[in-house]
Short mmCIF file of C-alpha atoms in Angstrom, two decimals:
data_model
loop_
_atom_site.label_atom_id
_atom_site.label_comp_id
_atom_site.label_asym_id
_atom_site.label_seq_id
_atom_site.Cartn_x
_atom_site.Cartn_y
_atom_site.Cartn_z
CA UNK A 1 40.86 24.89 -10.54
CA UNK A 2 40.17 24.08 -6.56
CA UNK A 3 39.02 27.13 -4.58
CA UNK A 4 38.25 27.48 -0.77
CA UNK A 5 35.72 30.03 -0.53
CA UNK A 6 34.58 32.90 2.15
CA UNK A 7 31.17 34.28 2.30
CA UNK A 8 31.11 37.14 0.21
CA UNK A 9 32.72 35.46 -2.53
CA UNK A 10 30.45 32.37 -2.96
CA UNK A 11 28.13 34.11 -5.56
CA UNK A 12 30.90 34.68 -7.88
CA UNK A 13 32.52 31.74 -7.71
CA UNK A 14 29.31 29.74 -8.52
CA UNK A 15 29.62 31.79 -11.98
CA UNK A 16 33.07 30.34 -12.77
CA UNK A 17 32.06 27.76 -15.60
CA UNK A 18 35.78 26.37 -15.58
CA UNK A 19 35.62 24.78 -11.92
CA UNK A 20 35.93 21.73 -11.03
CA UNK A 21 36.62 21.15 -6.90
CA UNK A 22 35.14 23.64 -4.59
CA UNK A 23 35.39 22.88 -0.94
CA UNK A 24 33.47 25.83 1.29
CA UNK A 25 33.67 22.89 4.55
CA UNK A 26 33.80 24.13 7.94
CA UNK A 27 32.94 27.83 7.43
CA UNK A 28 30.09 29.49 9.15
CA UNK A 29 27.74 29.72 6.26
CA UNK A 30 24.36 29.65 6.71
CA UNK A 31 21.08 30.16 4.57
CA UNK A 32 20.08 28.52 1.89
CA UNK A 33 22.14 26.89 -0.61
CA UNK A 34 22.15 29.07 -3.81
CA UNK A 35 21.11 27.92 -7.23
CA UNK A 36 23.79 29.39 -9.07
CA UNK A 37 25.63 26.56 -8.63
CA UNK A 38 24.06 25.48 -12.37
CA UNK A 39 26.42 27.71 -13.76
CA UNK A 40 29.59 25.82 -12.83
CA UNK A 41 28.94 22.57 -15.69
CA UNK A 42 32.44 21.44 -14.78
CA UNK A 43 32.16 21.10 -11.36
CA UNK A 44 33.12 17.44 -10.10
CA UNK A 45 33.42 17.50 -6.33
CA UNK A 46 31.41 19.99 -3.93
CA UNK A 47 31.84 19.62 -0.42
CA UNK A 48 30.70 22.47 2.25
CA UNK A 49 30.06 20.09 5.26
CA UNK A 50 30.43 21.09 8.75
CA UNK A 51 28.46 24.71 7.91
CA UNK A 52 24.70 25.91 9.17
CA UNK A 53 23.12 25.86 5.19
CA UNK A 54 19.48 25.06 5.71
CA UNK A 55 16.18 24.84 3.83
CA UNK A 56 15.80 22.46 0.49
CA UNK A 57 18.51 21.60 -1.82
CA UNK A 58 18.71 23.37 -4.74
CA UNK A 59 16.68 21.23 -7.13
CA UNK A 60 19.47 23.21 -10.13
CA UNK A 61 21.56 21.03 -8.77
CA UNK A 62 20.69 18.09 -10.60
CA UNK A 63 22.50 20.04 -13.77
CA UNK A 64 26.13 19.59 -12.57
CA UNK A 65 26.16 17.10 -14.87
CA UNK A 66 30.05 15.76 -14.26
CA UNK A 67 29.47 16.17 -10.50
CA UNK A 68 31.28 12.83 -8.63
CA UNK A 69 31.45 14.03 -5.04
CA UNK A 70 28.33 15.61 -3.09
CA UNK A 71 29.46 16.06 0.56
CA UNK A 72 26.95 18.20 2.52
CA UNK A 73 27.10 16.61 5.81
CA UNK A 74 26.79 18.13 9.00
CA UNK A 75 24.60 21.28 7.73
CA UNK A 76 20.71 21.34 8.65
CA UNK A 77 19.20 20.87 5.50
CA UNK A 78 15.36 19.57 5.28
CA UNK A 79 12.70 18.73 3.59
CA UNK A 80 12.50 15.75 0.98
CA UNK A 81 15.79 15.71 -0.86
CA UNK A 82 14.19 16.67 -4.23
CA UNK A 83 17.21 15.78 -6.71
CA UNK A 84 16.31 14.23 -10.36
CA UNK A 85 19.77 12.24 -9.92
CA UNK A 86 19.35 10.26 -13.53
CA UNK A 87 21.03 13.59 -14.54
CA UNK A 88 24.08 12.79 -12.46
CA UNK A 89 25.26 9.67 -13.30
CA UNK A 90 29.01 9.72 -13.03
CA UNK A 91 27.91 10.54 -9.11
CA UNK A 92 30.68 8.50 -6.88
CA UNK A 93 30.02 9.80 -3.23
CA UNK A 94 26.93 10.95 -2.02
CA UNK A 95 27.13 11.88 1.42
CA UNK A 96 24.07 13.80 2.87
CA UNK A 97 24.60 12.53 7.04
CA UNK A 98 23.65 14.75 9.66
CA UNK A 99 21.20 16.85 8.69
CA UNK A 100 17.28 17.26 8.82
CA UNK A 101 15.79 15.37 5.36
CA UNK A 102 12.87 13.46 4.97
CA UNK A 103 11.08 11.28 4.08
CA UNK A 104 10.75 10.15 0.93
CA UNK A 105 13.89 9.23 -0.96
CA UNK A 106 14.05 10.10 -4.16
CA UNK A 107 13.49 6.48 -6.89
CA UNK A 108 15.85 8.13 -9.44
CA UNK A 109 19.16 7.61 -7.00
CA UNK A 110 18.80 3.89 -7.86
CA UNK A 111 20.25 5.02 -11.92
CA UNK A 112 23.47 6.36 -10.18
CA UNK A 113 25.24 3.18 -11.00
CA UNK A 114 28.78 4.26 -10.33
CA UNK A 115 27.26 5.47 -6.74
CA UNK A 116 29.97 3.71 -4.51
CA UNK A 117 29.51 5.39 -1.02
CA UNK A 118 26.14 6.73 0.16
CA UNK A 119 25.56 7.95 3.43
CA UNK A 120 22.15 9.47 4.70
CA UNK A 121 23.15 8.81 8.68
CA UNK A 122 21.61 10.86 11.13
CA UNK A 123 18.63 12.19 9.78
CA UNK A 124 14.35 12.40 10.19
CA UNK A 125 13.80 9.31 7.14
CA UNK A 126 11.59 6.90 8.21
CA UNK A 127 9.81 5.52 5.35
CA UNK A 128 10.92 2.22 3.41
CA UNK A 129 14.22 2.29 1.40
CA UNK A 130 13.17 2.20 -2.58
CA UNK A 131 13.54 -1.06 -3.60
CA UNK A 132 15.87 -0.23 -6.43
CA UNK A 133 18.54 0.85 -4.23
CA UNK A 134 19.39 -2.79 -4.05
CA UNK A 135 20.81 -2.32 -7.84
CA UNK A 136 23.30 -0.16 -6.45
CA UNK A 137 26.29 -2.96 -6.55
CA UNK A 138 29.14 -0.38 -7.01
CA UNK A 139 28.51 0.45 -3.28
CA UNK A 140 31.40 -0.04 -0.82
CA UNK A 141 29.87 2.29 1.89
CA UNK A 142 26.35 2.24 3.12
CA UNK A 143 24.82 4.06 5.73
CA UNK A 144 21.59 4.42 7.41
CA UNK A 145 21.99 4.38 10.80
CA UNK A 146 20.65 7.17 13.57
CA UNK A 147 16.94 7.70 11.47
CA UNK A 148 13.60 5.85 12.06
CA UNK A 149 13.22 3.30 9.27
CA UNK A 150 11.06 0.89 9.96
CA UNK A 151 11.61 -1.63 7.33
CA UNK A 152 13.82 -1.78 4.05
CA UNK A 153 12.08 -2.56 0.63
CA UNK A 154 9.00 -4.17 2.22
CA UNK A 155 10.98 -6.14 4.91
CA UNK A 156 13.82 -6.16 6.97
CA UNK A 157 17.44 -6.17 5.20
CA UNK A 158 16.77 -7.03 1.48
CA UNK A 159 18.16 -10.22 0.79
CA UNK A 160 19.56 -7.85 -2.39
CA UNK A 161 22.21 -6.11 -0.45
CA UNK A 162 24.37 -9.55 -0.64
CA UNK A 163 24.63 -9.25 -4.78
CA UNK A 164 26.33 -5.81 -3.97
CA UNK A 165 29.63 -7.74 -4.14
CA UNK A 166 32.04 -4.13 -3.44
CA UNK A 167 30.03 -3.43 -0.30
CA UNK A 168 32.28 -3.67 2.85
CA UNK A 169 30.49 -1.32 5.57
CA UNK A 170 27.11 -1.57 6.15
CA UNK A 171 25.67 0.60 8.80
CA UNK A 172 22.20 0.31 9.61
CA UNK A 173 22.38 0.61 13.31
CA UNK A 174 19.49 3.03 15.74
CA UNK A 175 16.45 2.20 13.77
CA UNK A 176 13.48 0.45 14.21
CA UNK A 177 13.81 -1.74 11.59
CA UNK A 178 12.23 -5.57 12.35
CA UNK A 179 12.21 -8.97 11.00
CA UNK A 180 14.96 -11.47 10.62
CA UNK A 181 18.19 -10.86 9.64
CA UNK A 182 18.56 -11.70 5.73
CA UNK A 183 20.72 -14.42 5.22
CA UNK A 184 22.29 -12.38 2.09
CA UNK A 185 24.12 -10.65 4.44
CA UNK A 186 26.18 -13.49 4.57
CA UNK A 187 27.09 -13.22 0.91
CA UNK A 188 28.81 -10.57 0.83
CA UNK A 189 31.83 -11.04 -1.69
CA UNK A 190 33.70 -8.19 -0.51
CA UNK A 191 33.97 -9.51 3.05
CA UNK A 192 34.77 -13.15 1.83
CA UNK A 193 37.76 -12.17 -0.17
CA UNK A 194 40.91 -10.48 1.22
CA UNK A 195 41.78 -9.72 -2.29
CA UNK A 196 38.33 -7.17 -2.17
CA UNK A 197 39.37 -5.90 1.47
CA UNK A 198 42.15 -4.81 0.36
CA UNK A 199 41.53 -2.51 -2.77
CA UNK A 200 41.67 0.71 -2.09
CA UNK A 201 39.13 3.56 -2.64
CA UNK A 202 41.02 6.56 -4.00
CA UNK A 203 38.76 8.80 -3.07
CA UNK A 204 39.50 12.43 -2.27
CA UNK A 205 36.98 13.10 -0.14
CA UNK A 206 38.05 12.43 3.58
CA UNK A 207 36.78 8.83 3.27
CA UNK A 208 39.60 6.82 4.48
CA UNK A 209 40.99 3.52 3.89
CA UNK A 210 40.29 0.37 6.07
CA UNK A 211 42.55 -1.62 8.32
CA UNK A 212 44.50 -5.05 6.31
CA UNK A 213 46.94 -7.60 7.80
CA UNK A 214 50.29 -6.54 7.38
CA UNK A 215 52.84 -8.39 5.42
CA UNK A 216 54.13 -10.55 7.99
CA UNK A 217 50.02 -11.56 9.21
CA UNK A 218 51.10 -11.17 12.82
CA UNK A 219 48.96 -8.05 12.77
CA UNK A 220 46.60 -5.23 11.55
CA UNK A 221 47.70 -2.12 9.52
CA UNK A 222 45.53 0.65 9.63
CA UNK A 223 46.28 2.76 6.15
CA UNK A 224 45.00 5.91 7.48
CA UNK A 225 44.39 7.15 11.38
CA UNK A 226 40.80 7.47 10.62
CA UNK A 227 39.74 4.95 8.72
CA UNK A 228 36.80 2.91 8.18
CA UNK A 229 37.21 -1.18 9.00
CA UNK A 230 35.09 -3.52 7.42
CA UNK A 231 31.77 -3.44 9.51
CA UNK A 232 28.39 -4.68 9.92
CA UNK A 233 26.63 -2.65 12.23
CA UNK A 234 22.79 -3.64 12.57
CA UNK A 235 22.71 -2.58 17.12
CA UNK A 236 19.45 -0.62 18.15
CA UNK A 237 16.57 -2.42 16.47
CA UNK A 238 14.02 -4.81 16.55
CA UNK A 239 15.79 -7.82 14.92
CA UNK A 240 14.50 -11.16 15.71
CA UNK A 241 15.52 -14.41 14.31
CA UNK A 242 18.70 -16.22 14.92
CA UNK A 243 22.52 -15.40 13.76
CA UNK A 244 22.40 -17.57 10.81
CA UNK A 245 25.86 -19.78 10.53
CA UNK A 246 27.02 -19.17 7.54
CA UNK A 247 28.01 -15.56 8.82
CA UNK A 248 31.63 -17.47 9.19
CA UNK A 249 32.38 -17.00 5.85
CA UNK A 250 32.66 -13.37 6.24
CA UNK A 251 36.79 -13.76 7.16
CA UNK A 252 37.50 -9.83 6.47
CA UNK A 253 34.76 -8.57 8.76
CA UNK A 254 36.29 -6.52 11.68
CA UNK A 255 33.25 -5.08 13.36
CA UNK A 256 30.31 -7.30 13.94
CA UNK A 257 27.74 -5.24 16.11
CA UNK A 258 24.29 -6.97 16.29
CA UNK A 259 23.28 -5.65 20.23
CA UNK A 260 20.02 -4.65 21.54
CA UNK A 261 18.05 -5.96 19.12
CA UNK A 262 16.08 -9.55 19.94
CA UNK A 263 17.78 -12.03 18.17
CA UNK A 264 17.27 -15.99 19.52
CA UNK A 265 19.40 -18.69 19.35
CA UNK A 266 22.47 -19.74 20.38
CA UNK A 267 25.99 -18.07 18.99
CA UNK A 268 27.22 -20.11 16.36
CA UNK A 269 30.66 -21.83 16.28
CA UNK A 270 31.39 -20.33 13.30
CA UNK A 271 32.05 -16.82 14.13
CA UNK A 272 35.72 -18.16 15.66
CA UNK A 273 36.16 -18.28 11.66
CA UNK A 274 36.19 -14.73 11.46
CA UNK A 275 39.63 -14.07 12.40
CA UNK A 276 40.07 -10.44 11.52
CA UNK A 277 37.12 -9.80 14.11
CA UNK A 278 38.25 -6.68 16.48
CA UNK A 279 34.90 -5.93 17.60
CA UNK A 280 31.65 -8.45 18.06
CA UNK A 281 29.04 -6.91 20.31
CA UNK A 282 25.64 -9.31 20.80
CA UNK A 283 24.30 -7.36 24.17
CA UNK A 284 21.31 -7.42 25.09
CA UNK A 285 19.87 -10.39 23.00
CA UNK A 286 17.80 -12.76 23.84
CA UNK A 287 20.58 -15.38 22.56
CA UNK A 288 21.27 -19.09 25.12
CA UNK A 289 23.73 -21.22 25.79
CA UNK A 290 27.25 -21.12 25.94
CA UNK A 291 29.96 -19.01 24.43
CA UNK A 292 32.09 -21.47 22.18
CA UNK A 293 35.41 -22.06 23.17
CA UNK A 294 36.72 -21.92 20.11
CA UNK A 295 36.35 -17.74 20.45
CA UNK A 296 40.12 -17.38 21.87
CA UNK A 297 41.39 -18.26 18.33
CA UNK A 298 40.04 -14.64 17.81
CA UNK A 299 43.55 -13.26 18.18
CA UNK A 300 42.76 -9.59 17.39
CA UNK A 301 39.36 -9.51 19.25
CA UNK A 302 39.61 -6.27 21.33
CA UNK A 303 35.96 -5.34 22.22
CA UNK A 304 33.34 -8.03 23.26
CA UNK A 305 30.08 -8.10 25.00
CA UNK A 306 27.71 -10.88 25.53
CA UNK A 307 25.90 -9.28 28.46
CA UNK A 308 22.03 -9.32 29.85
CA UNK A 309 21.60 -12.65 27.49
CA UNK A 310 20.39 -16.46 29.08
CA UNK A 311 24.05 -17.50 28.27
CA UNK A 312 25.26 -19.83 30.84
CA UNK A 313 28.31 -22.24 31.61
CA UNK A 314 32.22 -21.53 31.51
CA UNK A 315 33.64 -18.32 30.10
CA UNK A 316 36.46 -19.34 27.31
CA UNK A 317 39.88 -19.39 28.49
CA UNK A 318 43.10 -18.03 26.77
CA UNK A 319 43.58 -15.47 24.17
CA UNK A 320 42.01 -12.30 24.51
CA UNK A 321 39.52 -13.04 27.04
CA UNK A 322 41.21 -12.20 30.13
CA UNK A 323 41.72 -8.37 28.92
CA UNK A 324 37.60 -8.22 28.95
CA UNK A 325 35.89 -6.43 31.75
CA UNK A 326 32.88 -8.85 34.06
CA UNK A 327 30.66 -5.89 32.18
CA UNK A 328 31.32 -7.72 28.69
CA UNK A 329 29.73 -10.90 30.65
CA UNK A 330 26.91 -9.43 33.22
CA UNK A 331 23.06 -10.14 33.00
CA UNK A 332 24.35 -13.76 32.41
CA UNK A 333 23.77 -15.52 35.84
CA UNK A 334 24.46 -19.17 34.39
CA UNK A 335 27.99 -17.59 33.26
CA UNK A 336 31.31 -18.58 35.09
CA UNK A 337 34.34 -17.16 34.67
CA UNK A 338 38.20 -15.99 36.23
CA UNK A 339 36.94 -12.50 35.65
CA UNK A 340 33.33 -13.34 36.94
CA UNK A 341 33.00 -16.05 39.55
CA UNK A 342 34.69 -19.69 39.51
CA UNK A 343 32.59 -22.40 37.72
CA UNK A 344 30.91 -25.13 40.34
CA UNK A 345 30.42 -28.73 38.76
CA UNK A 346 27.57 -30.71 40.00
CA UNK A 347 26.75 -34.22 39.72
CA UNK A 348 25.39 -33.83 36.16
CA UNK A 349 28.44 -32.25 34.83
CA UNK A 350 26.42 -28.38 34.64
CA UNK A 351 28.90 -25.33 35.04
CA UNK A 352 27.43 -22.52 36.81
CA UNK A 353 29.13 -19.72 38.84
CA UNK A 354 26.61 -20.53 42.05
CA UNK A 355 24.22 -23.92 42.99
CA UNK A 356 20.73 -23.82 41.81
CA UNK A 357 18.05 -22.16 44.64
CA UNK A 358 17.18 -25.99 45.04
CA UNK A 359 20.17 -27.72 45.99
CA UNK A 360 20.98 -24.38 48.19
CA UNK A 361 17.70 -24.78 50.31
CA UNK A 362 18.52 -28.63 50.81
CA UNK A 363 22.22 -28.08 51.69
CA UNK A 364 21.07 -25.43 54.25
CA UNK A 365 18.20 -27.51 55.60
CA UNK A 366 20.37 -30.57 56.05
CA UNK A 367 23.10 -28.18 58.23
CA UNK A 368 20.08 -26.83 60.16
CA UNK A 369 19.06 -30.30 61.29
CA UNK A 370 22.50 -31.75 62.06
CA UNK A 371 23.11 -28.04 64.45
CA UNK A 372 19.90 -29.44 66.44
CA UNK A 373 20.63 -32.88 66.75
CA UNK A 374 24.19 -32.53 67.90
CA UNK A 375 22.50 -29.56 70.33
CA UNK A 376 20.07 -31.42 71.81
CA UNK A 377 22.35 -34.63 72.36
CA UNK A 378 25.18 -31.93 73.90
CA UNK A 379 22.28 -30.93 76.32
CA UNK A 380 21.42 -34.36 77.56
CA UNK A 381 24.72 -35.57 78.46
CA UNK A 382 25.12 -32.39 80.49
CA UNK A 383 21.75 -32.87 82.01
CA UNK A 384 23.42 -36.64 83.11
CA UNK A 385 26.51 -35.62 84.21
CA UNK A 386 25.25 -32.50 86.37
CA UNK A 387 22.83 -35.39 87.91
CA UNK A 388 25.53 -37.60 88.59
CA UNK A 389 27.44 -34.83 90.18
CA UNK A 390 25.10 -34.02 92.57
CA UNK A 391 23.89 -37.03 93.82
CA UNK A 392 27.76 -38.12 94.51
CA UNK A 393 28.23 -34.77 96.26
CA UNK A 394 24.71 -36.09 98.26
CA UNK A 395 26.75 -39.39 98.93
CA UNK A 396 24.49 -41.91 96.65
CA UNK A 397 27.03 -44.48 95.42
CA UNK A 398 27.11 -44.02 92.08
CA UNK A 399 25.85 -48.22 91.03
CA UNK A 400 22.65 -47.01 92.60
CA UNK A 401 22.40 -43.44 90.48
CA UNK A 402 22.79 -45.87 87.68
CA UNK A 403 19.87 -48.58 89.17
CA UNK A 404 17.41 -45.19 90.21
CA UNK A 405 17.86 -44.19 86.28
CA UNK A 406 17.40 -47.70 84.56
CA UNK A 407 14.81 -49.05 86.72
CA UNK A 408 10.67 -48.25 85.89
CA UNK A 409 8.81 -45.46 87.89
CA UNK A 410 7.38 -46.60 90.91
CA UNK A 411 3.64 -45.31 92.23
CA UNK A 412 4.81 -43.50 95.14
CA UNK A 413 7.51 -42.02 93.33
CA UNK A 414 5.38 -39.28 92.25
CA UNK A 415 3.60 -38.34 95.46
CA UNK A 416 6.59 -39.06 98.14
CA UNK A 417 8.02 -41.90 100.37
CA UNK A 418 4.75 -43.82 102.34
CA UNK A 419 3.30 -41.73 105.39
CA UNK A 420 2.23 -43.19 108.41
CA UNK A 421 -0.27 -41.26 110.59
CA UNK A 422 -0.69 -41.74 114.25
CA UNK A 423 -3.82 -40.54 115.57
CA UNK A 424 -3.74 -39.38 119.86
CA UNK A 425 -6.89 -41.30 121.50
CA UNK A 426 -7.26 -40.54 125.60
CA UNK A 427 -8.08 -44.24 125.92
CA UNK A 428 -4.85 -45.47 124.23
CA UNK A 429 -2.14 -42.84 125.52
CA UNK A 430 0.24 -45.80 125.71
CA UNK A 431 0.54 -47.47 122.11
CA UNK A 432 3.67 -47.09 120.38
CA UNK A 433 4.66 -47.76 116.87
CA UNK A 434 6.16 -51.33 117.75
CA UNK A 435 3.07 -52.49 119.37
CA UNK A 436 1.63 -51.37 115.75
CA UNK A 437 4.55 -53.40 113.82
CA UNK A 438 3.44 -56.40 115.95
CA UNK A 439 -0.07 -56.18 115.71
CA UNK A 440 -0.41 -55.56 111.81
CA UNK A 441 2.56 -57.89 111.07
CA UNK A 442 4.65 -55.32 110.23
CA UNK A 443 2.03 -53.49 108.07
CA UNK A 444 1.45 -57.04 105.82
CA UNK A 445 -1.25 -56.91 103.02
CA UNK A 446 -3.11 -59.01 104.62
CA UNK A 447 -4.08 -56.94 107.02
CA UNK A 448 -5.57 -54.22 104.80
CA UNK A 449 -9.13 -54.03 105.24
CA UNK A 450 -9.98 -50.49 103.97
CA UNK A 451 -8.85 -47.59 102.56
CA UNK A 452 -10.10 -44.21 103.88
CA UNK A 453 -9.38 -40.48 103.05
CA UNK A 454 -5.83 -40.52 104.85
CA UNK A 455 -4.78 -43.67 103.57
CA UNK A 456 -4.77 -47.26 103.87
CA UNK A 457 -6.85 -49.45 106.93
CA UNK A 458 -4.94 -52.12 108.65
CA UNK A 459 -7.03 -54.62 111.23
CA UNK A 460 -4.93 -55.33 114.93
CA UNK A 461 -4.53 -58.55 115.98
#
């Protein structure tokens, strides 16, 4: 018997001991969930998401024995979520996202051992996971992501999760969880095999099917419009430690989303071995050198981002890589690219989209000097030929411009030609300057005897 239910009615259908599916979803119901749902020992699925029920759950709960689907997401339930679950156990799909629990989580989920998708997304927890949660290995679907957590089972990621060998989506991402990422996580069966991948859930909850390669492998076939790909989703934490190789093995992983977090390293070669990869997201790492080549193999690679990273050197070529945006590559100054800036080879073979600061500052120094030199040498041949001009225009022949410039400075040159002073004397009103030629031998050395304040003393003979 399935019934969709309206607000008055919900009290009496609680009573009906024959049901098994009752679906009150997206309604506007509101209060507090009632206990009479005890009454209905053949109910299997209950689902009244997308209402405003609030307070604690119903602890009467716990006595729907055959119960298989729980689906109270999107309500604002809070408080601890106070279930003795060992009295479930055919429970198949718990799915408690978006609402207000808290911490802690109840120990006796961990008995629920056909539990196969669990999601507690989006709510106030913040304490560790219980460590027997790890025993869940019928999970296929596990979410945590959008709470507080700051560590899982007394560390990161339990190195547990990789025995769950169903699990395909794991969703831990908006935490604050730290440590290294486990290397189990790179043991996860489910994501190795495309036999796994591609089992389907037949569930009839609204959880949908993932995306598989079609028959003729050229592409991917989504099964429903909605559905869920294979994902590991670990963004919006405090991660450190490096991206461990081995993660290559993980051939059926589509979503790979390990940004904002402060993982080290470099990116390993081995991801280009995941080649049902759609989305791989390592933002705002702290990750180094280059992005391997061998990533355009990564034919269905629609969403990438290495950006504000230390990566450096040339962006790969081919494939999907010119359909990025320069935002799936900025923060990355040692990056060159088509999309970004063209790669520059020096002489020790590095790739970089711009010199470094010190070969800029000699380059520029080095044009600086040569500007002067070929300024000042400009100047001086003008300053020669202007000379040369004017002292032909002054009629100087031009073998004697040339004698004037190569010869030594002379001592009168830099007071004058020589200056000969004639002093009037009454007694002597009839010498002239060739009776002085004649008597001082025409101003000979020999005839110096003194040298006064006007000037040299000749004797008369």
């Amino acid at each position: 018997m399935k019934a969709v239910a309206e607000d008055e009615e919900l009290d009496s259908l609680y009573s009906l001991s024959s049901l098994e599916q009752l679906s009150v979803s997206a309604n506007d119901f509101s209060g507090q969930l009632s206990d009479k749902l005890r009454n209905s020992t053949q109910l299997e699925q209950f689902t009244s998401h997308s209402n405003s029920f609030s307070g604690a759950l119903p602890s009467t709960l716990a006595l729907c024995t055959k119960l298989q689907v729980l689906d109270l997401q999107n309500n604002t339930f809070s408080g601890a979520i106070d279930l003795d679950f060992t009295g479930l156990p055919n429970l198949y799909n718990l799915d408690l996202a978006s609402n207000r629990f808290s911490s802690p989580l109840p120990e006796s989920l961990s008995s629920c051992q056909k539990l196969r998708i669990l999601s507690l997304a989006k709510n106030n927890l913040t304490v560790q996971i219980p460590k027997g949660y790890a025993n869940l290995t019928s999970l296929t679907f596990l979410s945590f992501s959008n709470n507080s957590l700051v560590n899982l089972s007394g560390g990161s990621i339990p190195s547990q999760i990789g025995q769950m060998e169903n699990l395909y989506y794991l969703d831990f991402s908006n935490n604050s969880l730290t440590g290294e990422i486990r290397k189990g996580l790179t043991e996860l069966k489910s994501l190795m095999s495309a036999n796994s991948c591609s089992s389907t859930l037949n569930i009839t909850t609204g959880i949908p099917l993932f995306v598989k390669r079609n028959q003729s492998a050229s592409g991917l076939q989504y099964n429903q419009a909605s559905s869920f790909p294979p994902s590991i989703l670990l963004s919006n934490n405090k991660l450190n430690g490096s991206i461990w190789p081995e993660i290559g093995r993980l051939r059926q992983l589509h979503v790979l989303d390990l940004s904002r977090n402060n993982i080290t390293g470099t990116i390993p070669n081995s991801v280009s071995n995941i080649t049902n990869l759609e989305t791989l997201d390592l933002s705002y790492n702290d990750l180094h050198g280059s992005i391997p080549s061998s990533f355009n193999q990564l034919t269905f690679l629609s969403k990438f981002s290495v950006a504000n990273n230390h990566l450096e050197g040339a962006i790969p070529t081919g494939g999907q890589f010119l359909s990025f945006p320069s935002s799936s590559f900025d923060g990355n100054p040692g990056l060159c690219g088509k999309m970004i800036s063209p790669c520059i080879t020096n002489n020790m073979g590095f790739r970089a989209s711009s010199p470094p600061t010190a070969y800029k500052k000699f380059d520029w120094s080095s044009i600086l000097g040569i500007t002067i030199s070929i300024g000042i040498g400009i100047a001086l041949l003008l300053a020669i030929l202007l000379l040369r001009i004017s002292r032909r225009d002054a009629g100087v022949p031009i073998e004697d411009l040339d004698e004037e410039i190569s010869r030594p400075p002379r001592l009168f040159d830099a007071f004058g030609p020589p200056t000969l002073l004639i002093f009037k004397n009454e007694e002597c009103t009839d010498l002239t300057i060739l009776d002085l030629l004649k008597s001082t031998n025409n101003f000979n050395q020999s005839n110096i005897i003194d040298c006064g304040g006007f000037g040299l003393v000749y004797k008369a003979d």
